[in-house]
Amino acid sequence: MTRARSAQLYSNAQKLIPGGVNSPARAWDSVGGDPLFLKKASGSRIWDVDDNELIDYVCSWGPMILGHAHPAVIDAAVEATRSGTSFGAPTELEVEMARRVIDAVPSIEVIRFVSSGTEATMSALRLARARTGRSKILKFNGGYHGHEDALLVEAGSGLANQGIASSAGVHPEYAASTLVAEFNDVDSVRLLLQANTGEVAAVIVEPIAGNMGVVTPEPGFLEELRELTREHGVLLIFDEVISGFRVSLGGAQAVYGVMPDITCLGKIVGGGFPVGAYGASAEIMSEVAPLGPMYQAGTLSGNPVAMAAGIATIDELSKPGVYEGLRATTDKLADGLIGVFDASGVQAAVNRVCGLLTVFFTGNPVFDMRTASATDREAFGAFFHGMVDNGVYLPPSQFEAWFVSTAHTDADIEQTLDAVKKSLPA
Ligand code: HOZ
């Protein structure tokens, strides 16, 4: 496997772009080595600029749930493009898209489209503050909700890799207004809400954590969170940027039957184009301008090409059997991984839900950021490189999810498991 062209591009990029990447999670800092530069993708496969073909479990960090360059999505986007790529005025596509999301996601009655997941969470916090008249926010250690200032505190994803859980440059008052609890530990939430009675506007949580690696909510955790927030008059925000349209058409809220006050979406909702969204009851959304006093705007919000791609994606996902298939593929991969690790005496925890999984090298269960951080990250780095050398592209970090798509076949899974056998950490 030659990577000469990637190495050359990376060297050039480092002179032009901070760290050579436009998003830190793409650098291979935590596993070592130079990132691959990609030039094309189709279905479950990607090709780098040196013509190496790999099975892809990054899938653009989530949006490509149907696999890359799905014909229905490409056709819809191309057709929309021919009619003009941005108008800065309302379109029929936005209305069609809003209808689909509202029909699918149980707690959303009214939705506003923005251009990224970060914009969605940022706007959701502003909405919660506007609605409650309070300023503090509670998040979870290892929860990552994009790069909004108040949320870059004890964050997962790229920040955890860099060992900078809280970003520099955040206004100290913002950071001070963010409280941090432990995922799956409702008592840690209770204590913070009691100590800050009447001051907390919202609790924001990834109902299935995806930025400390995949960590699922323990039975009762989300339910108790719902109860507690209600008791304290605090709005509950589900960041479903990763879990939305992935674990089911209705997201994690439909799977666990717990309804947030505000939902944030991103990734899949744009079908591979830059889209985010936040939605809630009609009453809460009446705070949003021009109806209400909470201002939020964007030139490319509801962009027609992105809306067309999103509609095509949701329509494909709405076909019978899609999620059953995705779940079966995820299970086949996760069970296969456990089988290989067990047969080789490698201690590993494989956390999974439909369409997502993470391998942690540890003999213990991983249920929050502390247990995720206590796993063998050096072993993960060696495993990652073995996998890439054997034709499988994984997220270059312990604290990210592997994304499975509906395009991954049984043959892909077999090939992946063969690569795992050759990549086992010592
Ligand atoms: N937010 C993604 C990681 N959880 C990274 C996005 C990217 O680097 O493209």
Short mmCIF file of C-alpha atoms and ligand atoms in Angstrom, two decimals, residues 22-27 58 60-61 144 146 156-158 206 210-211 241-242 267 399-401 403, ligand 1:
data_model
loop_
_atom_site.label_atom_id
_atom_site.label_comp_id
_atom_site.label_asym_id
_atom_site.label_seq_id
_atom_site.Cartn_x
_atom_site.Cartn_y
_atom_site.Cartn_z
CA ASN A 22 -10.41 21.30 8.27
CA SER A 23 -11.66 19.45 11.34
CA PRO A 24 -9.32 18.11 14.05
CA ALA A 25 -10.98 14.67 14.25
CA ARG A 26 -9.63 13.97 10.75
CA ALA A 27 -5.99 14.21 11.82
CA VAL A 58 -16.32 6.47 9.00
CA SER A 60 -18.34 10.92 6.69
CA TRP A 61 -18.90 10.55 10.47
CA TYR A 144 -19.62 16.53 22.28
CA GLY A 146 -20.16 20.74 18.14
CA GLY A 156 -15.38 14.20 23.84
CA SER A 157 -14.51 13.56 20.19
CA GLY A 158 -11.46 15.46 18.89
CA GLU A 206 -26.58 12.65 23.35
CA GLY A 210 -21.26 8.83 20.29
CA ASN A 211 -18.26 11.02 21.01
CA VAL A 241 -27.02 14.66 15.48
CA ILE A 242 -25.55 11.14 15.42
CA LYS A 267 -25.54 14.56 9.55
CA PHE A 399 -13.43 8.29 21.16
CA GLU A 400 -15.50 8.03 17.98
CA ALA A 401 -18.15 5.69 16.64
CA PHE A 403 -20.54 4.00 11.29
N1 HOZ B 1 -17.78 15.71 14.63
C1 HOZ B 1 -17.07 14.60 14.05
C2 HOZ B 1 -16.52 13.73 15.12
N2 HOZ B 1 -17.45 13.27 16.06
C3 HOZ B 1 -15.94 15.03 13.17
C4 HOZ B 1 -16.37 15.61 11.89
C5 HOZ B 1 -15.27 15.70 10.86
O1 HOZ B 1 -14.11 15.79 11.22
O2 HOZ B 1 -15.57 15.64 9.68
#
